[in-house]
PDB file of C-alpha atoms in Angstrom:
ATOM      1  CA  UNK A 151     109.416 -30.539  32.795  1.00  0.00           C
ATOM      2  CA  UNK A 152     107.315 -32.637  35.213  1.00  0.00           C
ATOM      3  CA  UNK A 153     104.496 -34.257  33.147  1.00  0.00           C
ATOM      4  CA  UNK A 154     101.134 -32.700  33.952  1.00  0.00           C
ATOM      5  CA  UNK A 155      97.926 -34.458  32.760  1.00  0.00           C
ATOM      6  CA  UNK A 156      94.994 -32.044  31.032  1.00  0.00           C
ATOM      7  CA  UNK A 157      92.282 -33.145  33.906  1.00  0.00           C
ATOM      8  CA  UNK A 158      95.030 -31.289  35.979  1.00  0.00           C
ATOM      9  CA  UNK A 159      95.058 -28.151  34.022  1.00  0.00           C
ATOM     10  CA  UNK A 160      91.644 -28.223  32.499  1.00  0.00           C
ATOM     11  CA  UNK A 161      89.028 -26.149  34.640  1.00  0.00           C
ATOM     12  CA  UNK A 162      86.374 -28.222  32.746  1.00  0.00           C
ATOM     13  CA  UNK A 163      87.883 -31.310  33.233  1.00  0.00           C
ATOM     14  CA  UNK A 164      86.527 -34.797  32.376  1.00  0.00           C
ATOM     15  CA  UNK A 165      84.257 -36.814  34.910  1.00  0.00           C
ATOM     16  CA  UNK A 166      86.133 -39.576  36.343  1.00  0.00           C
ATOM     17  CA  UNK A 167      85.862 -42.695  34.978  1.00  0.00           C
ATOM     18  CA  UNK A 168      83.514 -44.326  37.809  1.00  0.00           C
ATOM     19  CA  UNK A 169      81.320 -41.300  37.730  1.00  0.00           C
ATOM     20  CA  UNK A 170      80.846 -40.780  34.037  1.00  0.00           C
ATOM     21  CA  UNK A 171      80.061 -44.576  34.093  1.00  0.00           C
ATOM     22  CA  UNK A 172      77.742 -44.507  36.971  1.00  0.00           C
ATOM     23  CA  UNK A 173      76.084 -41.102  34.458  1.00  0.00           C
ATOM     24  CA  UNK A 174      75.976 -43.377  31.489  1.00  0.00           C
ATOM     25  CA  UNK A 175      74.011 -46.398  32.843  1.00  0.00           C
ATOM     26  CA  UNK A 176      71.968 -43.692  34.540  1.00  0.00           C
ATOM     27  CA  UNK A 177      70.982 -42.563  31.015  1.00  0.00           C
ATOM     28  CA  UNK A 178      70.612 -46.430  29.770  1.00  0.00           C
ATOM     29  CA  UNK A 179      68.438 -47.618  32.302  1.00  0.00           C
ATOM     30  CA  UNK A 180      66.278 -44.427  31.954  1.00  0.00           C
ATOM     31  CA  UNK A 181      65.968 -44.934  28.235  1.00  0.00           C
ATOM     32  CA  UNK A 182      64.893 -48.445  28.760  1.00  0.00           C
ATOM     33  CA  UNK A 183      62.259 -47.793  30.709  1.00  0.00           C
ATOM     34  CA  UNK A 184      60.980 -44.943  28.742  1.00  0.00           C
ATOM     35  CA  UNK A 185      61.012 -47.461  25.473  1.00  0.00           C
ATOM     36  CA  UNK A 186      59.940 -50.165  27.444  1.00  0.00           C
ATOM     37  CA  UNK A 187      56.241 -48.097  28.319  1.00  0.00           C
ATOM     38  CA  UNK A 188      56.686 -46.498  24.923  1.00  0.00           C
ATOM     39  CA  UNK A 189      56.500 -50.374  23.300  1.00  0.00           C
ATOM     40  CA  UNK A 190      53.367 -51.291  25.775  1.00  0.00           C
ATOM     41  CA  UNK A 191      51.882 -48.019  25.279  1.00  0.00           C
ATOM     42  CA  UNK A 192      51.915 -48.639  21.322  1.00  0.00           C
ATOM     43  CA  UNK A 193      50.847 -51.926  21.493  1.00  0.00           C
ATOM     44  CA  UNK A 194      47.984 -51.566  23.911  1.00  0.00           C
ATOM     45  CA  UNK A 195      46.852 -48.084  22.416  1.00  0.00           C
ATOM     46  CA  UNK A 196      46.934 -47.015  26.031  1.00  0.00           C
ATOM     47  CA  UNK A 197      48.181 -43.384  25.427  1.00  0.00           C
ATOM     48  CA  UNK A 198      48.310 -41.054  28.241  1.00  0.00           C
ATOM     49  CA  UNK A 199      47.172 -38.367  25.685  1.00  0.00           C
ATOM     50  CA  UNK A 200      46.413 -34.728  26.483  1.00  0.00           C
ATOM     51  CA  UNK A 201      42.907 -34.430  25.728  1.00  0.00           C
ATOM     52  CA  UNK A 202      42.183 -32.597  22.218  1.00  0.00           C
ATOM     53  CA  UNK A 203      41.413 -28.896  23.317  1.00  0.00           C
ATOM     54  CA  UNK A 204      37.735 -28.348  23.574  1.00  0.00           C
ATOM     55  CA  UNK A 205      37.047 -25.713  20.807  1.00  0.00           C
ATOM     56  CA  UNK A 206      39.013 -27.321  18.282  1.00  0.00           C
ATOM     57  CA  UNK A 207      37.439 -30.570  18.935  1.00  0.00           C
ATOM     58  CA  UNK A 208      33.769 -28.762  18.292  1.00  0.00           C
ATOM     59  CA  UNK A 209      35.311 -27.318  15.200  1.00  0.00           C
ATOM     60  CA  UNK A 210      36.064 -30.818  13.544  1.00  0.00           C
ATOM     61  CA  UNK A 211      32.111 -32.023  14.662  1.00  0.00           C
ATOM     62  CA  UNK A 212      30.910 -29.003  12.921  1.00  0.00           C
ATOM     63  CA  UNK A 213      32.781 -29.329   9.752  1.00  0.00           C
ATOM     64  CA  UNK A 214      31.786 -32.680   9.842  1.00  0.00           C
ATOM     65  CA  UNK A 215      28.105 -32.321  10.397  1.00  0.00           C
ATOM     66  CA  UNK A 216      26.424 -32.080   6.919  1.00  0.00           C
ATOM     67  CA  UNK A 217      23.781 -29.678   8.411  1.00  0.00           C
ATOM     68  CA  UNK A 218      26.236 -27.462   9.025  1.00  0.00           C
ATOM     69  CA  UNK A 219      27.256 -24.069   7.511  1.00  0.00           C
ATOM     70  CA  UNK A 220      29.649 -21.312   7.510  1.00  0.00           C
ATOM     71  CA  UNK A 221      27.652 -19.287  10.592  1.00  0.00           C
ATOM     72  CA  UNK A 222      27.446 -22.564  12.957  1.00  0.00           C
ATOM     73  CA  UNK A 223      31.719 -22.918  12.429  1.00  0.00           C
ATOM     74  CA  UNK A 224      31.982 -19.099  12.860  1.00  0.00           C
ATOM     75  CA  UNK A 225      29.862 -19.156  16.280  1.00  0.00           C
ATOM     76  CA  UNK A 226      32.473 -21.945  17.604  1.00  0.00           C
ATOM     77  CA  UNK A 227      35.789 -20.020  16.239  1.00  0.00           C
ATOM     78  CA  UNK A 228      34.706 -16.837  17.839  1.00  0.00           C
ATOM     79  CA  UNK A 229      34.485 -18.511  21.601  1.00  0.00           C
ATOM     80  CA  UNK A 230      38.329 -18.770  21.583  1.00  0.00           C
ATOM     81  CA  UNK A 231      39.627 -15.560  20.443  1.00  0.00           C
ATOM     82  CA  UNK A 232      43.166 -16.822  19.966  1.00  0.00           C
ATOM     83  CA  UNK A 233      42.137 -19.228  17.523  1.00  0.00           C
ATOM     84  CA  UNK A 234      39.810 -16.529  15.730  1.00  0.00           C
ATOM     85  CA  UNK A 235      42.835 -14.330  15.541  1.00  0.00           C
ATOM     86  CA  UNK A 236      44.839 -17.236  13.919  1.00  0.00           C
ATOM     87  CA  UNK A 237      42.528 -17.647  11.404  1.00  0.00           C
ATOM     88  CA  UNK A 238      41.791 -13.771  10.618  1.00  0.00           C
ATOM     89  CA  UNK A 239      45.441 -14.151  10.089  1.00  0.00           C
ATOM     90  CA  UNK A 240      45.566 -16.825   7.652  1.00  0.00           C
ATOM     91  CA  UNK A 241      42.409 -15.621   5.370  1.00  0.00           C
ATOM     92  CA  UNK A 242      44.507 -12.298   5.068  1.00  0.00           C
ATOM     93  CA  UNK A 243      48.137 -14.157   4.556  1.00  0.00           C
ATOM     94  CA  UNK A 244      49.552 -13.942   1.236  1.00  0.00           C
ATOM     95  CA  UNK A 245      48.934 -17.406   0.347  1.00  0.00           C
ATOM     96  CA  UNK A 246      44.700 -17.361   1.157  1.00  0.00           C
ATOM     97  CA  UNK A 247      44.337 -13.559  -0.019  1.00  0.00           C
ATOM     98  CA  UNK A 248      42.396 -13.065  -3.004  1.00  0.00           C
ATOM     99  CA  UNK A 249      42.803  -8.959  -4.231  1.00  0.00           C
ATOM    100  CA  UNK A 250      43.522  -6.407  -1.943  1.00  0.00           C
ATOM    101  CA  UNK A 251      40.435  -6.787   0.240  1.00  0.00           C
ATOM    102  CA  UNK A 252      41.322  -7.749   4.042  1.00  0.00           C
ATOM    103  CA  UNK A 253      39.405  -9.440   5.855  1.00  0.00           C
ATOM    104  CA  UNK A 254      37.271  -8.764   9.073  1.00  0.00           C
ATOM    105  CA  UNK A 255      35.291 -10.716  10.102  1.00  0.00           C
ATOM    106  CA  UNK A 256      34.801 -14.607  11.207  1.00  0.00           C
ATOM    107  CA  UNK A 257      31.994 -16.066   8.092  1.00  0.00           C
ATOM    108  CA  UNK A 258      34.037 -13.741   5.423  1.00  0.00           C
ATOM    109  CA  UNK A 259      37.259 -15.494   6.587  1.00  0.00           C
ATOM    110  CA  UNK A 260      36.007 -19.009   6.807  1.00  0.00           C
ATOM    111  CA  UNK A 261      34.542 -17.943   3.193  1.00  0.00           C
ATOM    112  CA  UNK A 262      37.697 -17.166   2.022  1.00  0.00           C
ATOM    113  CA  UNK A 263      39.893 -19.995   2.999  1.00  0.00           C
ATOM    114  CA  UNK A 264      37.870 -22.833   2.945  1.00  0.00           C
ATOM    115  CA  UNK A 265      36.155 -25.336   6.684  1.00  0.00           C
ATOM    116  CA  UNK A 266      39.215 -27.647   5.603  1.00  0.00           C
ATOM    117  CA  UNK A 267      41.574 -24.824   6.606  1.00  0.00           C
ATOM    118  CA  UNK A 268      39.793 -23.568   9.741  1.00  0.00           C
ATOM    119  CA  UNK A 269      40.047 -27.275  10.578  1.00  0.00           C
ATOM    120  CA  UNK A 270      43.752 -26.865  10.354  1.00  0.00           C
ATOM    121  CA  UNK A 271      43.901 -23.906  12.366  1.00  0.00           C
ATOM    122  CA  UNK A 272      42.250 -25.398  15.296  1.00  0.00           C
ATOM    123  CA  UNK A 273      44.654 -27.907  14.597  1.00  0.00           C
ATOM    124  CA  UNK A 274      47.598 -25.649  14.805  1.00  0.00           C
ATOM    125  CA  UNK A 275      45.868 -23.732  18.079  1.00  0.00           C
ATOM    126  CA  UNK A 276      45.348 -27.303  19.555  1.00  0.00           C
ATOM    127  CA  UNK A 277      48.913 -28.520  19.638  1.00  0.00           C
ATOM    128  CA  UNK A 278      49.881 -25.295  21.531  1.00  0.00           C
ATOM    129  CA  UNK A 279      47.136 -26.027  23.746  1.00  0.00           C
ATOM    130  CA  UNK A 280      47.496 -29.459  24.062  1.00  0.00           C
ATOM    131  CA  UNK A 281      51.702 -29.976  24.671  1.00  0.00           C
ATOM    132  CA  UNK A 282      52.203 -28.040  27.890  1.00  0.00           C
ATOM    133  CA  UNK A 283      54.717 -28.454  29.952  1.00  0.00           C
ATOM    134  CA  UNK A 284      54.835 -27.150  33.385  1.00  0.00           C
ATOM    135  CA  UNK A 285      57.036 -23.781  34.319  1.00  0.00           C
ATOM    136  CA  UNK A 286      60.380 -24.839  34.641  1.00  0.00           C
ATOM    137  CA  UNK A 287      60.137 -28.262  32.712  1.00  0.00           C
ATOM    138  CA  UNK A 288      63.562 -29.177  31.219  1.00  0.00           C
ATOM    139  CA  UNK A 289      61.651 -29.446  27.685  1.00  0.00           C
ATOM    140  CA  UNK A 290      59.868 -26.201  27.006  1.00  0.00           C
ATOM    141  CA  UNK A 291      62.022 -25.022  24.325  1.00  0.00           C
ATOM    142  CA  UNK A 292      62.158 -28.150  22.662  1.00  0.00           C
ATOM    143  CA  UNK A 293      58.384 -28.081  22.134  1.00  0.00           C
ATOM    144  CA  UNK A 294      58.724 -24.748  21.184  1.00  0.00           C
ATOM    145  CA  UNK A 295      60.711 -25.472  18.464  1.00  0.00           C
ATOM    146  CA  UNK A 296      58.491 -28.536  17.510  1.00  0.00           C
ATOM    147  CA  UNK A 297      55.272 -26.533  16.937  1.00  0.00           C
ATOM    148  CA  UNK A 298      57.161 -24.497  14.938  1.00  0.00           C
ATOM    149  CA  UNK A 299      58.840 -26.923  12.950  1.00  0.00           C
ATOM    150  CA  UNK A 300      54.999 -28.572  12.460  1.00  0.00           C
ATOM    151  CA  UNK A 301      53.891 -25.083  11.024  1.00  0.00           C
ATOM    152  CA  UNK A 302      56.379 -24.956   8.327  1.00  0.00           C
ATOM    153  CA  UNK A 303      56.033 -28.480   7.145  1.00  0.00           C
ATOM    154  CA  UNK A 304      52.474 -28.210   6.913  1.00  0.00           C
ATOM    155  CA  UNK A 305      52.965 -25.001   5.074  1.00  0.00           C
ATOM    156  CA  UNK A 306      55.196 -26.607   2.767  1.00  0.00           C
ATOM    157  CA  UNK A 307      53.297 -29.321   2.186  1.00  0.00           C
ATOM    158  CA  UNK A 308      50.377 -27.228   1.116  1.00  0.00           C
ATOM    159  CA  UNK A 309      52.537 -25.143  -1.080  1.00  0.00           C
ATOM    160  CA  UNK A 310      53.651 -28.659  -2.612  1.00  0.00           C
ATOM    161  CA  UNK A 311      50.223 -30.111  -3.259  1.00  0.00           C
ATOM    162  CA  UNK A 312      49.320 -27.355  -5.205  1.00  0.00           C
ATOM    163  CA  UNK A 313      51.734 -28.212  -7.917  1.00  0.00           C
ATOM    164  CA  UNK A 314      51.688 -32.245  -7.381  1.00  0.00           C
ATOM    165  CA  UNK A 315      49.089 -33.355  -9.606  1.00  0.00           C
ATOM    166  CA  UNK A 316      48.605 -36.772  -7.660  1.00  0.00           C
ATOM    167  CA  UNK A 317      47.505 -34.644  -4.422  1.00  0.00           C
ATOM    168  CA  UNK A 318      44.117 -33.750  -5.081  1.00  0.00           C
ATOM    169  CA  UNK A 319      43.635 -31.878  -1.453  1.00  0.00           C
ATOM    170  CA  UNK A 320      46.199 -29.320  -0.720  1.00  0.00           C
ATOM    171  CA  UNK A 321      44.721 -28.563   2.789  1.00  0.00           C
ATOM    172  CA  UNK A 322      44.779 -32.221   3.627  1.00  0.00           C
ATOM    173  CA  UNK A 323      48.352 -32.241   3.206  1.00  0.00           C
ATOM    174  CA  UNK A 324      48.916 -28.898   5.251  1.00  0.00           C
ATOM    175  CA  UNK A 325      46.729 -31.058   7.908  1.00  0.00           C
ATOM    176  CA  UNK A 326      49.531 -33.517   7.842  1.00  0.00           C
ATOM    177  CA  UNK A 327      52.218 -31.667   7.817  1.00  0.00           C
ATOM    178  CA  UNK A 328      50.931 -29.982  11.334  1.00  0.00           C
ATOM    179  CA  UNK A 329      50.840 -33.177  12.731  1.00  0.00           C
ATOM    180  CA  UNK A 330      53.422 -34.634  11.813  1.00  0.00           C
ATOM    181  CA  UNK A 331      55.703 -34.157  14.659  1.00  0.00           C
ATOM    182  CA  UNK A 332      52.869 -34.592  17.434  1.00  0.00           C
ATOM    183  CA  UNK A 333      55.001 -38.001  17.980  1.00  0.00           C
ATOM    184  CA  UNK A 334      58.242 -35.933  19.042  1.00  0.00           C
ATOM    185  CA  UNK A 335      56.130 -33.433  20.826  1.00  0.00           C
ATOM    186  CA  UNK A 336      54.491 -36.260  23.089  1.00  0.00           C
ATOM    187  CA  UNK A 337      58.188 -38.100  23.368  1.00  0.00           C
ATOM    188  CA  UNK A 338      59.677 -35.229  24.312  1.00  0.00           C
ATOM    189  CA  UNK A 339      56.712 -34.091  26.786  1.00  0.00           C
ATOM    190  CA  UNK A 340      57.227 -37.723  28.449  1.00  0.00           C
ATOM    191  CA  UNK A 341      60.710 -37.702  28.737  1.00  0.00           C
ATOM    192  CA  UNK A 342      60.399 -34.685  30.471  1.00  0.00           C
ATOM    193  CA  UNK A 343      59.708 -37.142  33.856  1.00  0.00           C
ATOM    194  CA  UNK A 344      63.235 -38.690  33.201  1.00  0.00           C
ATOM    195  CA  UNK A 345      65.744 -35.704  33.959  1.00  0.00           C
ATOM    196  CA  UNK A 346      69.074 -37.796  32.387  1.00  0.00           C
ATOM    197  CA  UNK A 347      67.442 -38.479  29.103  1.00  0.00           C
ATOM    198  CA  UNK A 348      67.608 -34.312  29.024  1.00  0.00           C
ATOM    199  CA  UNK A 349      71.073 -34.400  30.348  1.00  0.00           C
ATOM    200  CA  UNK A 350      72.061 -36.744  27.697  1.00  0.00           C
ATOM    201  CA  UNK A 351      70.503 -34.994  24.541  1.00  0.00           C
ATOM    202  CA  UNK A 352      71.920 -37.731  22.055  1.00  0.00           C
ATOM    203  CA  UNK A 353      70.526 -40.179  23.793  1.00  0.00           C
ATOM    204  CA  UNK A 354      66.930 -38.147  23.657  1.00  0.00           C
ATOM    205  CA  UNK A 355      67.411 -37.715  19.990  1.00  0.00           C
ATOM    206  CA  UNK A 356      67.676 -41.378  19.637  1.00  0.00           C
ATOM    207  CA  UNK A 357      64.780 -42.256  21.318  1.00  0.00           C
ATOM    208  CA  UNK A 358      62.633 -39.745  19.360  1.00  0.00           C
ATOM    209  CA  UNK A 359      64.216 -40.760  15.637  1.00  0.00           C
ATOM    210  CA  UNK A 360      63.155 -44.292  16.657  1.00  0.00           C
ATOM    211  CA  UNK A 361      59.727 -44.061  17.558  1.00  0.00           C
ATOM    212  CA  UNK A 362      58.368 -40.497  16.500  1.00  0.00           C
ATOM    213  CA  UNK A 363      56.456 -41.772  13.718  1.00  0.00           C
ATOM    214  CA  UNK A 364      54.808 -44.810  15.131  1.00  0.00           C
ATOM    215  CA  UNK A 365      53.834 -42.824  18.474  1.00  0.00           C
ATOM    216  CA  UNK A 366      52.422 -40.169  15.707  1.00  0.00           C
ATOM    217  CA  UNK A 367      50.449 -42.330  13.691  1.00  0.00           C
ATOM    218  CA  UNK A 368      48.825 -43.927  17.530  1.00  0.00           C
ATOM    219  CA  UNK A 369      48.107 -40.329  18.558  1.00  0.00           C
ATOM    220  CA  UNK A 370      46.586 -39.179  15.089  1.00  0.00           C
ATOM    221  CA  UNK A 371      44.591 -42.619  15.007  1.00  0.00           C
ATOM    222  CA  UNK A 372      43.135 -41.747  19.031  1.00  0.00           C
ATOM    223  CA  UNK A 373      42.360 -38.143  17.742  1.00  0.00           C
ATOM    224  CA  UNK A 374      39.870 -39.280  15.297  1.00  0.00           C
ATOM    225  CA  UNK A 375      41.790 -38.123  12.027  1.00  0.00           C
ATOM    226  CA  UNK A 376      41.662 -39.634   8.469  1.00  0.00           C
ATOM    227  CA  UNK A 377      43.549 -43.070   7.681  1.00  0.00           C
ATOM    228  CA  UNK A 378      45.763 -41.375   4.740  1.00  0.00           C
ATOM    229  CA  UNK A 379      47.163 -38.209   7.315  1.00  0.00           C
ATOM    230  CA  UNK A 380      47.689 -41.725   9.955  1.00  0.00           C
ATOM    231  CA  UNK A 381      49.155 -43.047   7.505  1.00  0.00           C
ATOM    232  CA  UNK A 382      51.339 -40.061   6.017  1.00  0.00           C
ATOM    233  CA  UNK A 383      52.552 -39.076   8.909  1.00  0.00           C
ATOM    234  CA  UNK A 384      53.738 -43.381   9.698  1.00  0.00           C
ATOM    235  CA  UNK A 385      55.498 -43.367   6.300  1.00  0.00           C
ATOM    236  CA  UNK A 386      57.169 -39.793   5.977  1.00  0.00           C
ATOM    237  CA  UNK A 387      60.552 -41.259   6.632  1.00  0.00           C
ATOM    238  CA  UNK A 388      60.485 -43.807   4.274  1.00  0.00           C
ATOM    239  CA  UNK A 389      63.122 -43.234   1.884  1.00  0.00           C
ATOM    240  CA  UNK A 390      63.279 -45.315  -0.569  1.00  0.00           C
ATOM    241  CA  UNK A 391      60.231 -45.635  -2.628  1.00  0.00           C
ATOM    242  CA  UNK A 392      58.208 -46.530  -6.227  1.00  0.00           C
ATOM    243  CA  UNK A 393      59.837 -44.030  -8.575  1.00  0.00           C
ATOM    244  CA  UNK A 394      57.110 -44.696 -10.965  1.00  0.00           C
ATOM    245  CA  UNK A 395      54.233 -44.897  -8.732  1.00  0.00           C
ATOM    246  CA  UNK A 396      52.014 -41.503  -7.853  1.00  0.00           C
ATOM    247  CA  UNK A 397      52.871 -38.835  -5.244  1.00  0.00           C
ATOM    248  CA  UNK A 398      51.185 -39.495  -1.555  1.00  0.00           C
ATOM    249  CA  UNK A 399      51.024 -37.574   1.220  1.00  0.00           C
ATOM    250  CA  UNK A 400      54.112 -39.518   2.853  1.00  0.00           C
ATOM    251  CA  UNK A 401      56.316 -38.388  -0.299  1.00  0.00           C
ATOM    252  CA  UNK A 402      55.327 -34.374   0.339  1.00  0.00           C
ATOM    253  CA  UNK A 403      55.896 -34.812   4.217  1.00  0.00           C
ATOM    254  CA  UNK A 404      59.315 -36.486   3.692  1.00  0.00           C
ATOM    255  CA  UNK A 405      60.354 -33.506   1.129  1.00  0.00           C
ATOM    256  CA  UNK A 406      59.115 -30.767   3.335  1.00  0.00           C
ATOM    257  CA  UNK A 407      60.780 -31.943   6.524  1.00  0.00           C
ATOM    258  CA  UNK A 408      64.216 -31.771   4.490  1.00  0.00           C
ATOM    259  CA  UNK A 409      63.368 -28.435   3.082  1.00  0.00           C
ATOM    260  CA  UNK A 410      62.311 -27.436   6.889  1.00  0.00           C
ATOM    261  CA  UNK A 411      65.438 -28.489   8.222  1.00  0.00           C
ATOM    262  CA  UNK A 412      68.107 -27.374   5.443  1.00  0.00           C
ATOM    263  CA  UNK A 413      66.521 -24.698   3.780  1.00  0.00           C
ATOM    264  CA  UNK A 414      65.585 -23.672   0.672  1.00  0.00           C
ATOM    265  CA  UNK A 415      68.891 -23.477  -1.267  1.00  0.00           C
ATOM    266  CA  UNK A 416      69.124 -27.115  -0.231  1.00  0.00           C
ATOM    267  CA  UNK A 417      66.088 -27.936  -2.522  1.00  0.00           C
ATOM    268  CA  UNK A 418      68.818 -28.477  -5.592  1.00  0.00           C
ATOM    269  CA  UNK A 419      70.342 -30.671  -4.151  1.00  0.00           C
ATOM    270  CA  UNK A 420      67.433 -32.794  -3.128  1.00  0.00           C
ATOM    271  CA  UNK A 421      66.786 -34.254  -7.396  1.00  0.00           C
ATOM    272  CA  UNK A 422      68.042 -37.743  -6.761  1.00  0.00           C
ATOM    273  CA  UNK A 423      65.309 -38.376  -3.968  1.00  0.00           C
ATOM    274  CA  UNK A 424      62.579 -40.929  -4.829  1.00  0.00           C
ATOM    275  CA  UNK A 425      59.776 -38.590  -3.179  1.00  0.00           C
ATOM    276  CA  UNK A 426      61.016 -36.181  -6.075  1.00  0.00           C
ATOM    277  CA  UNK A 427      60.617 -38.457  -8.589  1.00  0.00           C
ATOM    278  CA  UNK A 428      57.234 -39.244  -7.665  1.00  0.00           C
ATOM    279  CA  UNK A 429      55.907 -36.289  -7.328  1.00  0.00           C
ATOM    280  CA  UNK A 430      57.411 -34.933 -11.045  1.00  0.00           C
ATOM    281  CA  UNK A 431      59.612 -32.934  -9.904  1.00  0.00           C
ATOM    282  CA  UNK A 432      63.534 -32.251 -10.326  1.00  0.00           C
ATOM    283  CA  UNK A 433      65.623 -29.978  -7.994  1.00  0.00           C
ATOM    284  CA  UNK A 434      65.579 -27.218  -9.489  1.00  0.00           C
ATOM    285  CA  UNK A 435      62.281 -27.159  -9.885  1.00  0.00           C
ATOM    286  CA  UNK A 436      61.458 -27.478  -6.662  1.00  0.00           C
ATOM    287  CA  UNK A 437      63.809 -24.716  -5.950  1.00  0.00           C
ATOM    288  CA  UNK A 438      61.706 -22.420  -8.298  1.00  0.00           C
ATOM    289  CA  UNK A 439      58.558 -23.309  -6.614  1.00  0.00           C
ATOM    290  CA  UNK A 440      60.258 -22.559  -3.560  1.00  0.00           C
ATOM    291  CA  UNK A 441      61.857 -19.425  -4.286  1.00  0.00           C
ATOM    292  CA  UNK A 442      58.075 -18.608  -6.276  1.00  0.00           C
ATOM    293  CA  UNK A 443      56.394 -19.084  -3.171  1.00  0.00           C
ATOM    294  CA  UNK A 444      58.760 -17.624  -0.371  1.00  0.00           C
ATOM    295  CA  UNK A 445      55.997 -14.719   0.359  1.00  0.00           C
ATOM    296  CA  UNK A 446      53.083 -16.658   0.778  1.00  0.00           C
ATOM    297  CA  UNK A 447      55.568 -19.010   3.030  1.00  0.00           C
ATOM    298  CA  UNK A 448      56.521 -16.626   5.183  1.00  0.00           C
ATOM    299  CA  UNK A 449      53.203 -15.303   5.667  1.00  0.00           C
ATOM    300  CA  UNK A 450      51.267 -18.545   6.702  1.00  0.00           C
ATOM    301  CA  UNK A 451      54.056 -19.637   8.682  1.00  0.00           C
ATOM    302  CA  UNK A 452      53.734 -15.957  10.878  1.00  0.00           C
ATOM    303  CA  UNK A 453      49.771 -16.501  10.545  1.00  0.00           C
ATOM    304  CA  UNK A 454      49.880 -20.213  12.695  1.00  0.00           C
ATOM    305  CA  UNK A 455      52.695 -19.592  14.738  1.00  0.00           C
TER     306      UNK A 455
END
């Protein structure tokens, strides 16, 4: 039998070598300049940022305006009626509901759930509103899947804060968790301009496990928010850790993201981790608070997505 090689054969056969070469330095030089502006955007602060949305930026001066009250934040909600919608939805999730009452109404809502949480509503509104891409840009899905990603973290996080004693502010770790990916999101918006880094989606993932979290803690830092979520969302990789120190924001962000990304019946499995250790808990206790708290999950999740 005359010898016959695959690329022969194969209707989805290999690039030739020259071209596949020619494709890979393609994707090198790409990624080198992308980490190249990356590195002198970081170290310059020089962020070509999408500007924080308008109402959600007038929501975080009212909250923090100590003349303030519950009427002046409800005025500002109610001129963006997707963001008032969000938040009707959140005071009447299972996690902010209180009795069978609903909700219906702006200053009963904001009542109910607290200006920290309409402050992470606008949040979750604003990085919809603020990571757009274009029709037909190569990365819509991808951010897609981002913002969604951010709501479930954040939701975990809050859901973990309640029961980690060292947290005293469950809403300010909810308001990390929803930014803690705004470093991928603006990565992946960027890279958008550089069609092989899309073509090559290792490649992409490389770049954005690199420098997500120091591109996050710049943006968070530019957007006017608190040191310890800048900080949180710097450190929630960090895997090794002070068993015997107390719980921070970094150690809930770092547990939630592995929860987000392998599920809940991966939470057993998770009892060796340092970030468990500090925050008290074993595995299978953090399964049971997991399994405890799938409801009110699900239902904040649906309420900011």
């Amino acid at each position: 039998m005359k010898d016959v090689t695959s690329t022969s054969v194969n209707p989805f056969k290999e690039e030739p070598p020259d071209e596949a070469a020619a494709k890979r330095a393609a994707v090198d030089a790409a990624a080198l300049q992308f980490v190249r502006q990356l590195g002198r955007d970081l170290a310059h602060g020089e962020f070509d940022l999408p500007p924080f949305p308008d109402t959600p930026l007038r929501v975080q001066e009212c909250i923090r305006d100590p003349n303030s009250d519950i009427h002046a934040l409800a005025a500002i909600v109610a001129t963006e009626p997707a963001l008032a919608a969000r938040l009707m939805r959140m005071a009447n999730s299972a996690m902010m509901r209180r009795g069978p009452i609903e909700v219906t109404d702006i200053p009963t809502a904001i009542s109910r759930v607290g200006m920290a949480m309409v402050q992470n509503a606008a949040v979750s509104f604003a990085g919809r509103e603020a990571f757009k891409a274009p029709a037909g840009s190569p990365c819509i899905d991808d951010l897609n899947q981002l913002r969604r990603r951010s709501v479930m973290v954040g939701s975990l996080a809050y859901l973990l804060a309640r029961r980690v004693r060292a947290i005293k502010k469950a809403d300010e770790a909810m308001l990390a968790g929803l930014l803690s990916n705004v470093g991928k999101l603006y990565i992946v918006m960027k890279a958008a301009d550089h069609p092989e880094l899309f073509v090559d989606r290792e490649a992409l993932e490389r770049l954005v496990a690199q420098w997500h979290t120091g591109v996050a803690r710049a943006i968070v830092e530019s957007w006017g928010f608190p040191e310890a979520i800048a900080l949180a969302v710097d450190e929630q990789e960090i895997r090794e850790r002070d068993r015997l120190a107390p719980a921070d924001l970094s150690d809930l962000l770092f547990v939630a993201n592995l929860v987000a990304r392998a599920g809940n019946k991966a939470a057993e499995q998770l009892g060796e981790l340092d970030a468990l250790a500090r925050m008290r808990l074993s595995g299978e206790q953090l399964a049971e608070l997991l399994e405890e708290g799938a409801e009110e999950l699900e239902s904040m999740v649906a309420a900011m997505s």
